[in-house]
Amino acid sequence: MASAPMTASPQRLRAVYVRRPHGVRGELRVEPLGGDASRFAPGMHLYAEGESPATYTVAAARPAAEGDLLLTLSEVATRDHADRLRGAYLCVDRDAVRRLGDDEWFVFELVGLRAVTAEGRELGTVSDVEEYPEQSVLLVRTPAGAEARIPLVRAHVERVDVEGGQIVVTPWPEDEDA
């Protein structure tokens, strides 16, 4: 199922997805959404996503199996409290996001980029990024108002230039004449 449309430059970005409690003292098993345990330094603030977001302080973080982390928050001391966070996203302020590598970008930065082929042919504008279990997919609105979907994988995305405002892509063969 596709996600809701992306919004430009959010104030907070999702950092972890809370899978479940771990143990009886309030530790959480979480899926990191970028970075490893070292990213979650003691004292770092996380905010529960929602209408009345609570603020939490990282006490400790350590690696767990299958790429997960075990996260201890100062404000969560019981399994019951940890269980109430099950399924929640914990976010960081924009100024606390992890430093990205040369070939990385945040998904929201892709929305609004001009999609062009390697030859420079204008395909349209990225209007959304849909998340699927297998991969993310760029939704490109063509000048004629049609929509094209381009997998966000190296076979279809040659280069992303956020500062230059464009993404160089290879469309599906059936979309070449669109």
Coordinates of N, CA and C in Angstrom, one line a residue:
M1 N 0.8 -1.2 0.0 CA 0.0 0.0 0.0 C 0.9 1.2 0.0
A2 N 0.5 2.2 -0.8 CA 1.3 3.4 -0.9 C 1.2 4.3 0.3
S3 N 2.1 5.1 0.6 CA 2.1 6.1 1.7 C 1.3 7.3 1.3
A4 N 1.1 8.2 2.4 CA 0.4 9.5 2.1 C 1.5 10.3 1.4
P5 N 1.0 11.4 0.7 CA 2.0 12.2 0.0 C 3.0 12.9 1.0
M6 N 4.2 13.0 0.5 CA 5.2 13.6 1.3 C 5.0 15.1 1.5
T7 N 5.4 15.7 2.6 CA 5.4 17.1 2.8 C 6.8 17.6 2.7
A8 N 7.0 18.9 2.3 CA 8.3 19.4 2.2 C 8.9 19.8 3.5
S9 N 10.1 19.5 3.7 CA 10.9 20.0 4.9 C 10.2 19.9 6.2
P10 N 9.9 18.7 6.7 CA 9.2 18.6 8.0 C 10.1 19.0 9.1
Q11 N 9.5 19.5 10.2 CA 10.3 19.9 11.4 C 11.0 18.8 12.1
R12 N 10.3 17.6 12.1 CA 10.9 16.4 12.7 C 10.9 15.3 11.7
L13 N 11.9 14.4 11.9 CA 12.0 13.3 11.0 C 12.0 12.0 11.8
R14 N 11.4 11.0 11.3 CA 11.3 9.7 12.0 C 12.7 9.1 12.1
A15 N 13.0 8.7 13.3 CA 14.3 8.1 13.6 C 14.2 6.6 13.9
V16 N 13.2 6.1 14.6 CA 13.0 4.7 14.9 C 11.5 4.4 14.8
Y17 N 11.2 3.1 14.6 CA 9.9 2.5 14.7 C 10.0 1.5 15.9
V18 N 9.1 1.7 16.8 CA 9.1 0.9 18.0 C 8.3 -0.4 17.7
R19 N 9.1 -1.5 17.7 CA 8.5 -2.9 17.5 C 7.8 -3.4 18.7
R20 N 8.5 -3.4 19.8 CA 7.9 -4.0 21.0 C 8.7 -3.8 22.3
P21 N 8.2 -4.1 23.4 CA 9.1 -4.0 24.6 C 10.1 -5.1 24.6
H22 N 11.2 -4.9 25.3 CA 12.2 -5.9 25.5 C 12.6 -6.0 27.0
G23 N 12.2 -7.1 27.6 CA 12.4 -7.3 29.0 C 11.4 -6.6 29.9
V24 N 11.7 -6.4 31.2 CA 10.7 -5.9 32.1 C 11.0 -4.5 32.6
R25 N 12.1 -3.9 32.2 CA 12.5 -2.6 32.7 C 12.3 -1.5 31.7
G26 N 11.4 -1.7 30.7 CA 11.1 -0.6 29.8 C 12.0 -0.4 28.6
E27 N 12.9 -1.3 28.4 CA 13.7 -1.3 27.2 C 12.8 -1.5 26.0
L28 N 13.2 -0.9 24.8 CA 12.4 -1.0 23.6 C 13.2 -1.7 22.5
R29 N 12.6 -2.6 21.8 CA 13.2 -3.1 20.6 C 12.7 -2.3 19.4
V30 N 13.6 -1.6 18.7 CA 13.2 -0.7 17.7 C 13.9 -1.0 16.4
E31 N 13.3 -0.5 15.3 CA 13.9 -0.6 14.0 C 14.4 0.8 13.7
P32 N 15.7 1.0 13.5 CA 16.3 2.3 13.2 C 15.9 2.6 11.7
L33 N 15.6 3.9 11.5 CA 15.3 4.3 10.1 C 16.5 5.1 9.6
G34 N 17.7 4.6 9.7 CA 18.9 5.2 9.3 C 19.9 5.3 10.4
G35 N 21.1 4.9 10.2 CA 22.1 5.0 11.3 C 22.1 3.7 12.1
D36 N 23.1 3.7 13.0 CA 23.2 2.6 13.9 C 23.1 3.0 15.4
A37 N 23.4 2.2 16.3 CA 23.3 2.5 17.8 C 24.0 3.7 18.2
S38 N 25.2 4.0 17.5 CA 26.0 5.2 17.9 C 25.3 6.5 17.7
R39 N 24.3 6.5 16.8 CA 23.5 7.7 16.4 C 22.7 8.1 17.6
F40 N 22.3 7.2 18.5 CA 21.4 7.5 19.6 C 22.2 7.6 20.9
A41 N 22.9 8.7 21.0 CA 23.8 9.0 22.1 C 22.9 9.4 23.4
P42 N 23.4 9.0 24.6 CA 22.7 9.4 25.8 C 22.5 10.9 25.8
G43 N 21.3 11.3 26.2 CA 20.9 12.7 26.3 C 20.2 13.2 25.0
M44 N 20.2 12.4 23.9 CA 19.5 12.8 22.7 C 18.0 12.8 23.0
H45 N 17.3 13.7 22.4 CA 15.8 13.8 22.6 C 15.1 13.2 21.4
L46 N 14.1 12.4 21.7 CA 13.2 11.8 20.7 C 11.8 12.2 21.1
Y47 N 11.0 12.3 20.0 CA 9.6 12.8 20.2 C 8.7 11.8 19.6
A48 N 7.7 11.4 20.4 CA 6.7 10.4 19.8 C 5.8 11.2 18.8
E49 N 5.6 10.6 17.7 CA 4.8 11.2 16.6 C 3.4 11.1 17.0
G50 N 2.7 12.2 16.7 CA 1.2 12.2 17.0 C 0.8 13.6 17.4
E51 N -0.5 13.7 17.8 CA -1.1 15.0 18.1 C -0.6 15.6 19.4
S52 N -0.3 14.8 20.4 CA 0.3 15.4 21.6 C 1.6 14.6 21.9
P53 N 2.7 14.9 21.1 CA 3.9 14.2 21.2 C 4.6 14.3 22.6
A54 N 5.0 13.2 23.1 CA 5.8 13.2 24.3 C 7.2 13.3 24.0
T55 N 8.0 13.8 24.9 CA 9.5 13.9 24.7 C 10.2 12.8 25.5
Y56 N 11.1 12.2 24.9 CA 11.9 11.1 25.6 C 13.4 11.5 25.5
T57 N 14.1 11.0 26.5 CA 15.6 11.2 26.5 C 16.3 9.8 26.4
V58 N 17.2 9.7 25.4 CA 17.9 8.4 25.3 C 18.8 8.2 26.5
A59 N 18.7 7.1 27.1 CA 19.7 6.7 28.2 C 20.8 5.8 27.7
A60 N 20.4 4.9 26.7 CA 21.3 3.9 26.2 C 20.7 3.3 24.9
A61 N 21.6 2.9 24.0 CA 21.2 2.2 22.8 C 22.3 1.2 22.5
R62 N 21.8 0.0 22.0 CA 22.8 -1.1 21.7 C 22.2 -1.9 20.5
P63 N 23.1 -2.5 19.7 CA 22.6 -3.3 18.6 C 21.9 -4.5 19.1
A64 N 20.9 -5.0 18.3 CA 20.2 -6.2 18.5 C 20.2 -7.0 17.2
A65 N 19.6 -8.2 17.2 CA 19.6 -9.0 16.0 C 18.8 -8.4 14.9
E66 N 19.1 -8.8 13.7 CA 18.3 -8.5 12.5 C 18.3 -6.9 12.2
G67 N 19.4 -6.2 12.6 CA 19.4 -4.8 12.4 C 18.7 -3.9 13.3
D68 N 18.0 -4.5 14.3 CA 17.2 -3.7 15.3 C 18.2 -3.2 16.3
L69 N 17.6 -2.3 17.2 CA 18.3 -1.7 18.3 C 17.5 -2.0 19.6
L70 N 18.2 -2.0 20.7 CA 17.6 -2.0 22.0 C 17.8 -0.6 22.6
L71 N 16.7 0.1 22.8 CA 16.8 1.5 23.2 C 16.2 1.7 24.6
T72 N 16.9 2.3 25.4 CA 16.5 2.6 26.8 C 16.2 4.1 26.8
L73 N 15.0 4.5 27.3 CA 14.6 5.9 27.4 C 14.5 6.2 28.9
S74 N 15.0 7.3 29.3 CA 14.9 7.7 30.8 C 13.5 7.7 31.3
E75 N 12.6 8.1 30.5 CA 11.2 8.3 31.0 C 10.4 7.0 30.9
V76 N 10.9 5.9 30.4 CA 10.2 4.7 30.3 C 10.9 3.6 31.2
A77 N 10.2 3.3 32.3 CA 10.8 2.4 33.3 C 10.2 1.1 33.5
T78 N 9.0 0.9 32.8 CA 8.3 -0.4 33.0 C 7.9 -1.0 31.6
R79 N 7.7 -2.3 31.6 CA 7.3 -3.0 30.4 C 5.9 -2.4 29.9
D80 N 5.0 -2.1 30.9 CA 3.7 -1.6 30.5 C 3.8 -0.3 29.7
H81 N 4.7 0.6 30.2 CA 4.9 1.9 29.6 C 5.5 1.7 28.2
A82 N 6.5 0.7 28.1 CA 7.2 0.4 26.9 C 6.1 -0.1 25.9
D83 N 5.2 -1.0 26.4 CA 4.2 -1.6 25.5 C 3.3 -0.5 24.9
R84 N 3.0 0.6 25.6 CA 2.2 1.6 25.1 C 2.8 2.3 23.9
L85 N 4.1 2.2 23.7 CA 4.8 2.8 22.6 C 4.9 1.9 21.4
R86 N 4.5 0.7 21.6 CA 4.5 -0.3 20.5 C 3.8 0.3 19.2
G87 N 4.5 0.2 18.1 CA 3.9 0.7 16.8 C 4.1 2.2 16.6
A88 N 4.7 2.9 17.6 CA 4.9 4.3 17.4 C 6.2 4.6 16.7
Y89 N 6.3 5.8 16.1 CA 7.5 6.3 15.5 C 8.0 7.4 16.5
L90 N 9.4 7.3 16.7 CA 10.0 8.3 17.5 C 10.9 9.1 16.6
C91 N 10.8 10.4 16.7 CA 11.3 11.4 15.8 C 12.4 12.2 16.4
V92 N 13.2 12.8 15.6 CA 14.2 13.8 16.0 C 14.0 15.1 15.3
D93 N 14.4 16.2 16.0 CA 14.3 17.5 15.3 C 15.2 17.6 14.1
R94 N 14.9 18.4 13.1 CA 15.6 18.6 11.9 C 17.1 18.8 12.2
D95 N 17.4 19.6 13.2 CA 18.8 20.0 13.5 C 19.6 18.8 14.2
A96 N 18.9 17.7 14.5 CA 19.5 16.6 15.2 C 19.6 15.3 14.3
V97 N 19.3 15.5 13.0 CA 19.3 14.4 12.1 C 20.8 13.9 11.9
R98 N 20.9 12.7 11.5 CA 22.2 12.1 11.2 C 22.8 12.8 10.0
R99 N 24.1 12.8 9.9 CA 24.8 13.3 8.8 C 24.7 12.3 7.7
L100 N 24.3 12.7 6.5 CA 24.2 11.8 5.4 C 25.5 11.6 4.6
G101 N 25.6 10.5 4.0 CA 26.8 10.2 3.1 C 26.6 10.9 1.8
D102 N 27.6 10.8 0.9 CA 27.6 11.5 -0.4 C 26.5 11.0 -1.3
D103 N 26.1 9.7 -1.2 CA 25.1 9.2 -2.1 C 23.8 8.9 -1.3
E104 N 23.5 9.8 -0.3 CA 22.3 9.6 0.5 C 21.5 11.0 0.5
W105 N 20.2 10.8 0.7 CA 19.3 12.0 0.8 C 18.1 11.6 1.6
F106 N 17.4 12.6 2.1 CA 16.1 12.3 2.8 C 15.0 12.2 1.7
V107 N 14.1 11.4 1.9 CA 13.0 11.2 1.0 C 12.3 12.5 0.7
F108 N 12.0 13.3 1.7 CA 11.2 14.5 1.4 C 12.0 15.5 0.5
E109 N 13.3 15.3 0.4 CA 14.1 16.2 -0.5 C 13.9 15.8 -1.9
L110 N 13.4 14.7 -2.2 CA 13.2 14.2 -3.6 C 11.9 14.9 -4.2
V111 N 10.9 15.1 -3.4 CA 9.7 15.7 -3.9 C 9.9 17.1 -4.4
G112 N 9.5 17.3 -5.7 CA 9.7 18.6 -6.3 C 10.9 18.7 -7.3
L113 N 11.7 17.6 -7.2 CA 12.8 17.6 -8.2 C 12.3 17.3 -9.6
R114 N 13.0 17.9 -10.6 CA 12.7 17.7 -12.0 C 13.3 16.3 -12.3
A115 N 12.5 15.4 -13.0 CA 13.0 14.1 -13.4 C 13.4 14.3 -14.9
V116 N 14.6 13.9 -15.2 CA 15.1 14.0 -16.6 C 15.8 12.7 -16.9
T117 N 15.9 12.4 -18.2 CA 16.7 11.3 -18.6 C 18.2 11.7 -18.7
A118 N 19.1 10.7 -18.9 CA 20.5 11.0 -19.1 C 20.8 11.9 -20.2
E119 N 19.9 11.8 -21.2 CA 20.0 12.7 -22.4 C 19.5 14.1 -22.2
G120 N 18.9 14.3 -21.1 CA 18.4 15.6 -20.7 C 16.9 15.8 -21.1
R121 N 16.2 14.8 -21.5 CA 14.8 14.9 -21.8 C 14.0 15.0 -20.5
E122 N 13.2 16.1 -20.5 CA 12.3 16.3 -19.3 C 11.2 15.3 -19.2
L123 N 11.1 14.6 -18.1 CA 10.0 13.7 -17.9 C 8.9 14.2 -17.0
G124 N 9.2 15.1 -16.1 CA 8.2 15.7 -15.2 C 8.8 16.0 -13.9
T125 N 7.9 16.1 -12.9 CA 8.4 16.5 -11.5 C 8.0 15.4 -10.5
V126 N 8.9 15.1 -9.6 CA 8.6 14.1 -8.6 C 7.5 14.7 -7.7
S127 N 6.4 14.0 -7.6 CA 5.3 14.5 -6.8 C 5.1 13.8 -5.5
D128 N 5.7 12.6 -5.4 CA 5.6 11.8 -4.2 C 6.6 10.7 -4.3
V129 N 6.9 10.1 -3.1 CA 7.7 8.9 -3.0 C 6.8 7.8 -2.3
E130 N 6.5 6.8 -3.0 CA 5.6 5.7 -2.4 C 6.6 4.6 -1.8
E131 N 6.2 4.2 -0.6 CA 7.0 3.2 0.1 C 6.3 1.8 -0.1
Y132 N 7.0 0.8 -0.5 CA 6.6 -0.5 -0.7 C 7.6 -1.4 0.0
P133 N 7.2 -2.6 0.4 CA 8.1 -3.5 1.1 C 9.4 -3.8 0.3
E134 N 9.2 -3.9 -1.0 CA 10.4 -4.2 -1.9 C 11.3 -3.1 -2.1
Q135 N 10.7 -1.9 -2.3 CA 11.5 -0.7 -2.6 C 10.6 0.6 -2.6
S136 N 11.3 1.7 -2.6 CA 10.5 2.9 -2.8 C 10.3 3.2 -4.3
V137 N 9.3 3.9 -4.6 CA 9.0 4.2 -6.0 C 8.7 5.7 -6.1
L138 N 9.4 6.4 -7.1 CA 9.1 7.8 -7.4 C 7.9 7.9 -8.2
L139 N 7.0 8.8 -7.8 CA 5.8 9.1 -8.6 C 6.1 10.4 -9.3
V140 N 6.2 10.4 -10.6 CA 6.6 11.5 -11.5 C 5.3 12.0 -12.2
R141 N 5.0 13.3 -12.0 CA 3.9 13.9 -12.8 C 4.4 14.5 -14.0
T142 N 3.9 14.0 -15.2 CA 4.4 14.5 -16.5 C 3.8 15.8 -16.8
P143 N 4.4 16.5 -17.8 CA 3.8 17.8 -18.2 C 2.4 17.7 -18.7
A144 N 2.0 16.5 -19.2 CA 0.7 16.3 -19.7 C -0.3 15.9 -18.6
G145 N 0.2 15.8 -17.4 CA -0.6 15.5 -16.2 C -0.7 14.0 -15.9
A146 N -0.1 13.2 -16.7 CA -0.1 11.7 -16.4 C 0.9 11.4 -15.2
E147 N 0.8 10.2 -14.7 CA 1.8 9.8 -13.7 C 2.6 8.6 -14.1
A148 N 3.9 8.7 -13.9 CA 4.8 7.6 -14.1 C 5.4 7.2 -12.8
R149 N 5.6 5.9 -12.6 CA 6.2 5.3 -11.4 C 7.6 4.8 -11.8
I150 N 8.6 5.2 -11.1 CA 10.0 4.8 -11.4 C 10.6 4.3 -10.1
P151 N 11.0 3.0 -10.1 CA 11.6 2.4 -8.9 C 12.8 3.2 -8.4
L152 N 13.0 3.4 -7.2 CA 14.1 4.1 -6.6 C 15.2 3.2 -6.3
V153 N 15.8 2.6 -7.5 CA 16.9 1.7 -7.5 C 17.9 2.1 -8.5
R154 N 19.2 1.7 -8.4 CA 20.2 2.1 -9.3 C 19.9 1.9 -10.7
A155 N 19.2 0.8 -11.0 CA 18.9 0.5 -12.4 C 18.0 1.6 -13.1
H156 N 17.3 2.3 -12.3 CA 16.4 3.4 -12.8 C 16.8 4.8 -12.4
V157 N 17.6 4.9 -11.4 CA 18.1 6.3 -10.9 C 19.6 6.4 -11.0
E158 N 20.0 7.2 -12.0 CA 21.4 7.4 -12.2 C 22.1 8.4 -11.2
R159 N 21.4 9.5 -11.0 CA 22.0 10.5 -10.1 C 20.9 11.4 -9.5
V160 N 21.1 11.7 -8.2 CA 20.2 12.6 -7.5 C 21.0 13.9 -7.2
D161 N 20.5 15.0 -7.6 CA 21.1 16.3 -7.4 C 20.1 17.2 -6.7
V162 N 20.1 17.1 -5.4 CA 19.1 17.9 -4.6 C 19.4 19.4 -4.8
E163 N 20.6 19.8 -4.7 CA 20.9 21.2 -4.8 C 20.6 21.8 -6.2
G164 N 20.8 20.9 -7.2 CA 20.5 21.3 -8.6 C 19.1 21.2 -9.0
G165 N 18.3 20.5 -8.1 CA 16.9 20.4 -8.4 C 16.4 19.4 -9.4
Q166 N 17.3 18.3 -9.6 CA 16.9 17.3 -10.6 C 17.4 15.9 -10.2
I167 N 16.7 14.9 -10.8 CA 17.0 13.5 -10.6 C 17.1 12.9 -12.0
V168 N 18.2 12.3 -12.3 CA 18.4 11.7 -13.6 C 18.0 10.2 -13.5
V169 N 17.0 9.9 -14.3 CA 16.3 8.6 -14.3 C 16.3 7.9 -15.6
T170 N 16.1 6.6 -15.6 CA 15.8 5.8 -16.8 C 14.4 5.2 -16.6
P171 N 13.5 5.7 -17.4 CA 12.1 5.3 -17.3 C 11.9 3.8 -17.8
W172 N 10.8 3.2 -17.4 CA 10.5 1.9 -18.0 C 10.4 2.0 -19.5
P173 N 10.7 1.0 -20.2 CA 10.7 1.1 -21.7 C 9.3 1.5 -22.2
E174 N 8.2 1.0 -21.6 CA 6.9 1.4 -22.1 C 6.5 2.8 -21.8
D175 N 7.3 3.5 -20.9 CA 7.0 4.9 -20.6 C 7.9 5.8 -21.5
E176 N 8.8 5.3 -22.2 CA 9.7 6.1 -23.1 C 9.0 7.0 -24.0
D177 N 7.9 6.6 -24.5 CA 7.2 7.5 -25.5 C 6.1 8.3 -24.8
A178 N 6.0 8.3 -23.5 CA 4.9 9.1 -22.8 C 5.2 10.5 -22.8

